[in-house]
Short mmCIF file of C-alpha atoms in Angstrom, two decimals:
data_model
loop_
_atom_site.label_atom_id
_atom_site.label_comp_id
_atom_site.label_asym_id
_atom_site.label_seq_id
_atom_site.Cartn_x
_atom_site.Cartn_y
_atom_site.Cartn_z
CA MET A 126 114.67 63.13 115.55
CA ALA A 127 112.74 61.47 112.32
CA GLN A 128 114.48 60.85 109.50
CA THR A 129 113.54 62.40 105.76
CA SER A 130 114.34 61.62 102.47
CA SER A 131 112.46 64.79 100.68
CA ASN A 132 114.32 66.70 98.43
CA SER A 133 111.87 68.23 96.77
CA SER A 134 113.44 71.39 95.05
CA PHE A 135 112.01 75.21 94.08
CA VAL A 136 113.88 74.81 90.75
CA LEU A 137 113.89 78.24 88.54
CA ASN A 138 113.77 77.08 85.25
CA LYS A 139 113.50 80.09 83.27
CA PRO A 140 112.34 83.65 84.47
CA TYR A 141 109.14 83.51 85.68
CA GLU A 142 108.48 79.55 85.46
CA VAL A 143 110.01 78.06 87.96
CA SER A 144 109.36 74.42 89.21
CA PHE A 145 108.83 72.13 92.19
CA GLU A 146 111.63 68.64 91.07
CA GLU A 147 111.83 65.67 93.99
CA ARG A 148 116.11 65.50 93.55
CA PRO A 149 118.09 62.92 94.51
CA LYS A 150 119.37 63.56 98.41
CA PRO A 151 123.28 64.77 98.99
CA THR A 152 125.51 63.14 100.63
CA VAL A 153 128.64 64.05 102.43
CA GLN A 154 131.44 64.17 100.08
CA THR A 155 134.01 65.13 101.94
CA PRO A 156 135.66 64.23 105.58
CA HIS A 157 135.00 68.06 106.65
CA ASP A 158 131.22 67.84 105.46
CA VAL A 159 127.95 68.08 107.32
CA LEU A 160 124.21 67.47 105.54
CA ILE A 161 121.51 69.69 106.27
CA ALA A 162 117.82 69.63 106.27
CA VAL A 163 117.09 72.84 105.34
CA ASN A 164 113.91 74.39 107.17
CA TYR A 165 113.52 77.77 107.08
CA THR A 166 114.26 80.22 104.05
CA GLY A 167 114.28 84.07 103.50
CA ILE A 168 113.77 85.71 100.32
CA CYS A 169 116.41 87.79 99.10
CA GLY A 170 116.84 90.81 96.30
CA SER A 171 118.38 88.69 94.27
CA ASP A 172 116.51 85.52 94.73
CA VAL A 173 113.67 87.43 93.13
CA HIS A 174 116.17 89.04 90.56
CA TYR A 175 116.72 85.79 88.93
CA TRP A 176 113.44 84.85 89.30
CA ALA A 177 112.19 87.94 87.43
CA GLU A 178 115.91 88.59 84.89
CA GLY A 179 117.20 85.19 84.42
CA GLY A 180 120.47 86.94 85.93
CA ILE A 181 122.38 89.85 87.77
CA GLY A 182 124.64 91.37 86.12
CA GLU A 183 127.48 88.79 84.65
CA PHE A 184 125.60 85.87 86.26
CA ILE A 185 123.35 84.18 83.85
CA LEU A 186 121.20 81.93 84.39
CA LYS A 187 122.04 78.61 82.24
CA LYS A 188 120.58 76.27 82.98
CA PRO A 189 117.27 74.91 85.82
CA MET A 190 118.93 76.30 89.43
CA VAL A 191 117.76 75.73 91.92
CA LEU A 192 116.67 79.25 94.05
CA GLY A 193 117.33 80.62 97.79
CA HIS A 194 121.06 81.23 99.83
CA GLU A 195 119.28 82.75 103.42
CA SER A 196 118.82 79.68 105.59
CA ALA A 197 119.18 77.91 108.98
CA GLY A 198 118.71 73.78 109.19
CA THR A 199 119.34 71.34 110.82
CA ILE A 200 122.59 68.35 110.77
CA ILE A 201 121.32 64.88 110.20
CA SER A 202 125.10 63.71 109.21
CA VAL A 203 128.36 64.17 109.34
CA GLY A 204 131.76 63.99 107.56
CA GLU A 205 134.55 61.83 109.36
CA SER A 206 136.25 64.49 110.17
CA VAL A 207 133.92 66.95 111.66
CA LYS A 208 134.61 68.00 115.54
CA SER A 209 132.99 71.85 116.52
CA LEU A 210 129.19 70.50 115.28
CA LYS A 211 127.16 66.89 115.15
CA VAL A 212 124.26 65.42 114.28
CA GLY A 213 121.20 67.20 115.55
CA ASP A 214 122.94 71.04 116.12
CA ARG A 215 120.94 73.38 114.27
CA VAL A 216 122.92 75.93 112.38
CA ALA A 217 122.74 79.44 110.27
CA MET A 218 123.89 78.02 107.34
CA GLU A 219 127.06 80.77 105.54
CA PRO A 220 125.94 80.07 101.39
CA GLY A 221 129.29 80.29 99.71
CA TYR A 222 132.36 78.57 100.27
CA PRO A 223 135.92 79.34 98.74
CA CYS A 224 139.03 77.91 97.11
CA ARG A 225 140.95 78.29 100.40
CA HIS A 226 144.09 78.85 97.61
CA CYS A 227 143.92 82.07 96.46
CA THR A 228 145.60 85.58 96.54
CA PRO A 229 142.10 87.30 98.03
CA CYS A 230 140.85 83.79 100.45
CA LEU A 231 145.13 84.02 101.71
CA SER A 232 144.80 87.64 102.47
CA GLY A 233 141.46 87.38 104.45
CA HIS A 234 138.84 88.21 101.76
CA TYR A 235 137.36 85.23 100.63
CA ASN A 236 134.09 86.48 100.04
CA LEU A 237 136.03 88.15 96.55
CA CYS A 238 137.31 84.31 95.70
CA PRO A 239 136.21 84.42 92.25
CA GLU A 240 136.09 80.95 92.39
CA MET A 241 133.62 81.52 94.85
CA HIS A 242 131.04 78.66 95.05
CA PHE A 243 127.48 80.63 95.52
CA ALA A 244 123.93 79.36 96.04
CA ALA A 245 121.25 80.18 93.69
CA THR A 246 123.96 81.67 91.61
CA PRO A 247 124.78 80.56 88.45
CA PRO A 248 125.33 77.64 87.49
CA PHE A 249 125.47 76.66 91.63
CA ASP A 250 121.55 75.63 92.60
CA GLY A 251 120.42 77.14 96.03
CA THR A 252 119.58 76.35 99.64
CA LEU A 253 115.48 76.08 98.53
CA ALA A 254 115.47 72.27 98.96
CA GLY A 255 115.22 69.37 101.79
CA PHE A 256 118.76 68.93 102.40
CA TYR A 257 122.00 71.06 101.27
CA THR A 258 125.89 70.19 102.13
CA LEU A 259 128.29 72.19 103.39
CA PRO A 260 132.09 72.45 104.82
CA GLU A 261 131.92 72.58 108.48
CA ASP A 262 133.20 75.96 109.30
CA PHE A 263 130.57 77.44 106.77
CA CYS A 264 127.98 76.76 109.53
CA TYR A 265 127.40 78.15 112.63
CA LYS A 266 125.31 76.23 115.44
CA LEU A 267 122.53 78.51 117.12
CA PRO A 268 122.82 79.23 120.71
CA GLU A 269 119.33 77.52 122.06
CA SER A 270 117.66 81.08 122.73
CA VAL A 271 118.01 81.74 118.46
CA SER A 272 115.43 80.42 116.78
CA LEU A 273 115.37 79.01 113.54
CA GLN A 274 113.49 81.01 111.83
CA GLU A 275 116.10 84.03 113.14
CA GLY A 276 119.16 81.91 112.08
CA ALA A 277 118.00 82.60 108.65
CA LEU A 278 117.87 85.64 108.93
CA VAL A 279 121.66 85.83 109.84
CA GLU A 280 122.62 85.61 105.94
CA PRO A 281 121.09 89.17 105.64
CA LEU A 282 122.33 90.40 109.23
CA ALA A 283 125.80 88.73 108.02
CA VAL A 284 125.86 91.12 104.29
CA ALA A 285 124.94 94.34 106.77
CA VAL A 286 127.70 93.77 109.73
CA HIS A 287 130.12 93.17 106.57
CA ILE A 288 128.82 96.77 105.41
CA VAL A 289 129.26 98.93 108.22
CA LYS A 290 132.98 97.05 109.30
CA GLN A 291 133.42 98.62 106.48
CA ALA A 292 132.02 101.68 106.87
CA GLU A 293 134.59 101.16 110.45
CA VAL A 294 131.31 102.61 112.29
CA LYS A 295 132.77 103.79 115.86
CA PRO A 296 130.88 104.95 118.80
CA GLY A 297 129.62 108.87 118.78
CA LEU A 298 129.55 108.81 115.05
CA SER A 299 126.42 110.36 113.01
CA VAL A 300 125.25 107.26 110.24
CA VAL A 301 122.89 107.87 106.82
CA VAL A 302 121.84 104.97 105.31
CA MET A 303 119.54 105.29 102.09
CA GLY A 304 117.53 102.03 101.98
CA ALA A 305 115.34 100.54 104.69
CA GLY A 306 114.62 97.42 102.45
CA PRO A 307 116.06 94.43 105.14
CA VAL A 308 119.48 95.15 104.80
CA GLY A 309 118.93 98.80 104.89
CA LEU A 310 117.13 97.96 108.49
CA LEU A 311 119.90 95.69 109.35
CA CYS A 312 122.70 98.30 108.35
CA CYS A 313 121.16 100.78 111.04
CA ALA A 314 120.71 98.49 113.47
CA VAL A 315 124.12 96.79 113.23
CA ALA A 316 124.86 100.42 112.80
CA LYS A 317 123.79 101.14 116.80
CA ALA A 318 124.97 98.40 118.11
CA TYR A 319 128.35 99.29 118.09
CA GLY A 320 127.52 102.75 119.51
CA ALA A 321 126.24 104.90 116.08
CA SER A 322 124.93 108.63 117.78
CA LYS A 323 122.58 109.68 114.96
CA VAL A 324 121.07 106.22 112.85
CA VAL A 325 119.46 108.27 110.20
CA SER A 326 117.08 105.68 107.51
CA VAL A 327 116.24 107.00 104.23
CA ASP A 328 113.40 105.76 102.58
CA ILE A 329 110.40 106.51 99.91
CA GLN A 330 108.14 104.49 101.31
CA PRO A 331 106.65 105.84 104.46
CA SER A 332 105.46 102.02 106.01
CA ARG A 333 109.33 101.40 105.66
CA LEU A 334 110.07 104.39 107.70
CA GLU A 335 107.47 103.75 110.23
CA PHE A 336 109.35 100.83 111.11
CA ALA A 337 112.65 101.67 110.84
CA ALA A 338 111.65 104.60 113.82
CA GLY A 339 110.44 101.53 115.53
CA PHE A 340 113.61 99.27 114.88
CA ALA A 341 116.38 100.88 115.32
CA ALA A 342 117.43 104.56 113.34
CA THR A 343 117.27 107.47 115.69
CA HIS A 344 115.64 109.63 113.25
CA THR A 345 113.93 109.08 109.20
CA PHE A 346 114.32 110.86 105.81
CA THR A 347 111.92 111.15 103.32
CA PRO A 348 113.45 112.76 99.82
CA ALA A 349 112.03 114.90 97.67
CA ARG A 350 111.47 115.46 93.90
CA VAL A 351 114.69 118.04 93.95
CA SER A 352 118.27 117.86 93.49
CA ALA A 353 121.02 115.48 95.60
CA GLU A 354 121.83 118.50 96.45
CA GLU A 355 118.45 119.62 97.73
CA ASN A 356 117.78 117.04 99.23
CA ALA A 357 121.48 116.50 101.19
CA ALA A 358 120.58 119.95 102.46
CA ARG A 359 116.74 119.51 103.99
CA LEU A 360 118.21 116.17 105.34
CA LEU A 361 121.50 117.63 107.24
CA LYS A 362 118.78 120.43 108.48
CA GLU A 363 116.15 118.01 109.57
CA VAL A 364 118.60 115.62 111.58
CA GLY A 365 120.79 118.08 112.76
CA ILE A 366 123.36 117.09 111.28
CA ALA A 367 125.79 121.03 110.38
CA ASP A 368 128.45 119.68 108.59
CA GLY A 369 127.84 116.26 106.82
CA ALA A 370 127.13 112.75 108.04
CA ASP A 371 130.65 110.35 109.51
CA VAL A 372 128.89 108.06 107.37
CA VAL A 373 126.90 107.33 104.78
CA ILE A 374 125.77 103.90 103.90
CA ASP A 375 123.71 103.20 100.27
CA ALA A 376 121.50 100.25 100.57
CA SER A 377 119.37 100.77 97.74
CA GLY A 378 121.74 100.85 94.96
CA ALA A 379 119.23 103.93 93.25
CA GLU A 380 120.71 106.00 91.32
CA PRO A 381 119.41 109.26 92.63
CA SER A 382 120.14 107.98 95.98
CA ILE A 383 123.72 107.35 95.55
CA GLN A 384 124.06 111.17 93.76
CA THR A 385 122.58 112.32 97.21
CA SER A 386 125.27 110.42 99.98
CA ILE A 387 128.28 111.89 98.72
CA HIS A 388 126.68 115.52 99.18
CA VAL A 389 125.57 114.00 102.94
CA VAL A 390 128.90 112.33 103.32
CA ARG A 391 131.48 115.45 105.16
CA ARG A 392 134.35 116.45 104.32
CA GLY A 393 137.19 113.44 104.92
CA GLY A 394 133.62 111.20 105.99
CA VAL A 395 133.32 107.25 104.87
CA TYR A 396 131.03 106.50 101.76
CA VAL A 397 130.16 102.75 101.46
CA GLN A 398 127.75 101.23 98.56
CA GLY A 399 126.01 98.42 99.97
CA GLY A 400 123.12 97.94 97.56
CA MET A 401 123.47 97.22 93.81
CA GLY A 402 121.22 98.59 90.81
CA LYS A 403 122.01 99.98 87.27
CA PRO A 404 125.54 98.15 86.17
CA ASP A 405 127.18 102.42 85.63
CA ILE A 406 125.04 106.04 86.78
CA THR A 407 125.76 109.38 86.70
CA PHE A 408 128.53 109.86 90.05
CA PRO A 409 128.87 113.25 91.58
CA ILE A 410 132.68 112.75 91.25
CA MET A 411 133.97 116.18 91.69
CA ALA A 412 131.92 116.60 95.32
CA LEU A 413 133.90 113.03 96.19
CA CYS A 414 137.59 114.52 95.21
CA THR A 415 137.03 117.69 96.70
CA LYS A 416 135.32 116.48 100.55
CA GLU A 417 138.45 114.21 100.24
CA VAL A 418 135.80 111.41 100.73
CA THR A 419 136.75 107.54 101.11
CA ALA A 420 134.67 105.43 99.29
CA LYS A 421 134.48 101.65 99.61
CA GLY A 422 132.64 98.54 98.00
CA SER A 423 130.64 95.93 100.24
CA PHE A 424 129.79 92.16 98.37
CA ARG A 425 128.89 89.73 100.80
CA TYR A 426 130.51 88.90 104.09
CA GLY A 427 133.98 87.71 105.13
CA SER A 428 135.96 86.34 108.12
CA GLY A 429 134.16 86.98 111.22
CA ASP A 430 130.66 88.56 110.06
CA TYR A 431 128.43 85.05 110.12
CA LYS A 432 130.09 84.74 113.78
CA LEU A 433 129.48 88.10 114.93
CA ALA A 434 125.78 88.16 113.65
CA VAL A 435 124.88 85.02 114.75
CA GLU A 436 126.92 86.89 119.01
CA LEU A 437 124.40 89.91 117.72
CA VAL A 438 121.25 88.33 117.62
CA ALA A 439 121.58 86.00 120.39
CA SER A 440 122.95 88.78 123.05
CA GLY A 441 119.08 90.97 121.81
CA LYS A 442 121.78 93.75 120.36
CA VAL A 443 119.04 93.20 116.82
CA ASP A 444 115.98 90.91 116.89
CA VAL A 445 115.73 89.84 113.67
CA LYS A 446 112.47 88.23 114.69
CA LYS A 447 110.72 91.84 113.88
CA LEU A 448 111.25 91.87 110.20
CA ILE A 449 109.39 88.66 109.54
CA THR A 450 106.50 89.33 107.92
CA GLY A 451 105.63 85.61 108.28
CA THR A 452 106.32 82.26 106.88
CA VAL A 453 104.93 80.11 104.13
CA LYS A 454 104.59 76.36 103.21
CA PHE A 455 107.04 75.08 100.93
CA GLU A 456 104.77 74.70 97.74
CA ASP A 457 103.44 78.14 98.67
CA ALA A 458 107.04 79.79 97.04
CA GLU A 459 106.23 81.16 94.52
CA GLN A 460 103.31 83.30 95.82
CA ALA A 461 105.73 84.84 98.00
CA PHE A 462 108.00 85.81 95.23
CA LYS A 463 105.76 87.16 94.04
CA ASP A 464 104.84 88.97 97.27
CA VAL A 465 108.17 89.98 97.82
CA LYS A 466 107.87 90.75 94.47
CA ALA A 467 104.81 93.42 94.94
CA GLY A 468 106.56 95.30 98.02
CA LYS A 469 104.71 93.15 100.31
CA GLY A 470 105.82 93.18 103.76
CA ILE A 471 109.59 92.89 104.97
CA LYS A 472 111.50 89.45 105.39
CA CYS A 473 109.20 86.65 103.74
CA LEU A 474 110.71 83.20 105.45
CA ILE A 475 109.50 79.51 103.30
CA ALA A 476 109.63 76.93 105.85
CA GLY A 477 111.64 74.25 103.88
CA PRO A 478 110.43 70.63 102.80
CA ASN A 479 111.85 69.48 105.70
CA GLU A 480 110.47 72.21 108.11
CA LYS A 481 110.00 69.85 111.22
CA LEU A 482 112.70 66.71 111.57
#
């Protein structure tokens, strides 16, 4: 395996201002760390939001930051105590690691760790660089049947896995997913893999719904410019769910979708908020209460989610390759961000400066 020393990094300086910088090559810092040459990185909506707005909620860009967190790569160095991985292994990279000592970590919910070091979330640099260091147990070896490009999509798939687990989807349930972006589409795929009898994809873009129908959805629905109650009634009638859906997942973060969701879910059903939009919205609290809906949030991914995501890809139960619109060269990363913001394609990958070792 040829070695390279390039650590070219795609850096966000301020909204809409990026640069390519040759930064020092990182090294293994602890006996349990591995050094990875980043081969492919997907562009996430949060990356685009930082690029365009300079912040998301309480996470505000205060100094230049390397973008990117949906990555896969090849291990080029390992710490002396690393046992499960070796140089040359191809891995999906879980881009955040916790403190391991706080109450959420010790209770098995490390995704809620207040000290989480998460890539491309201020103040931490992301993975759109030549190299990245991670703890051994936050890297997942890819089976031979899984490509590095597919490995880069394990991150958004793990998000969907966590959402569907929060929803407690079981065989035979009806599931409605609001939003047919990458995470919404993957929620449909995971719900189907979990045995859902009906999987309804909802979006306002016909092209996204056409894709959803060929990907994992059993039904699709286009909302009209009417009230949330009217859209809910139309949806349930069109897809043949008389008493409401067992599970509704919002993967859009859009206020009208959230409002419609509460009217779509059945009495005693489960609603999960996976998409992030405005910090505060008008919410149909009366419908939530009178139907005794179980409402949950979902944040990133937790214990076992990444491992299950890799298994879903390796088994063929979720075909993430279909989501890849194209791959661009590292030097074309800025144009790729512009294209994603303009809504072109579904999932764009950026080949790392060390795409081929």
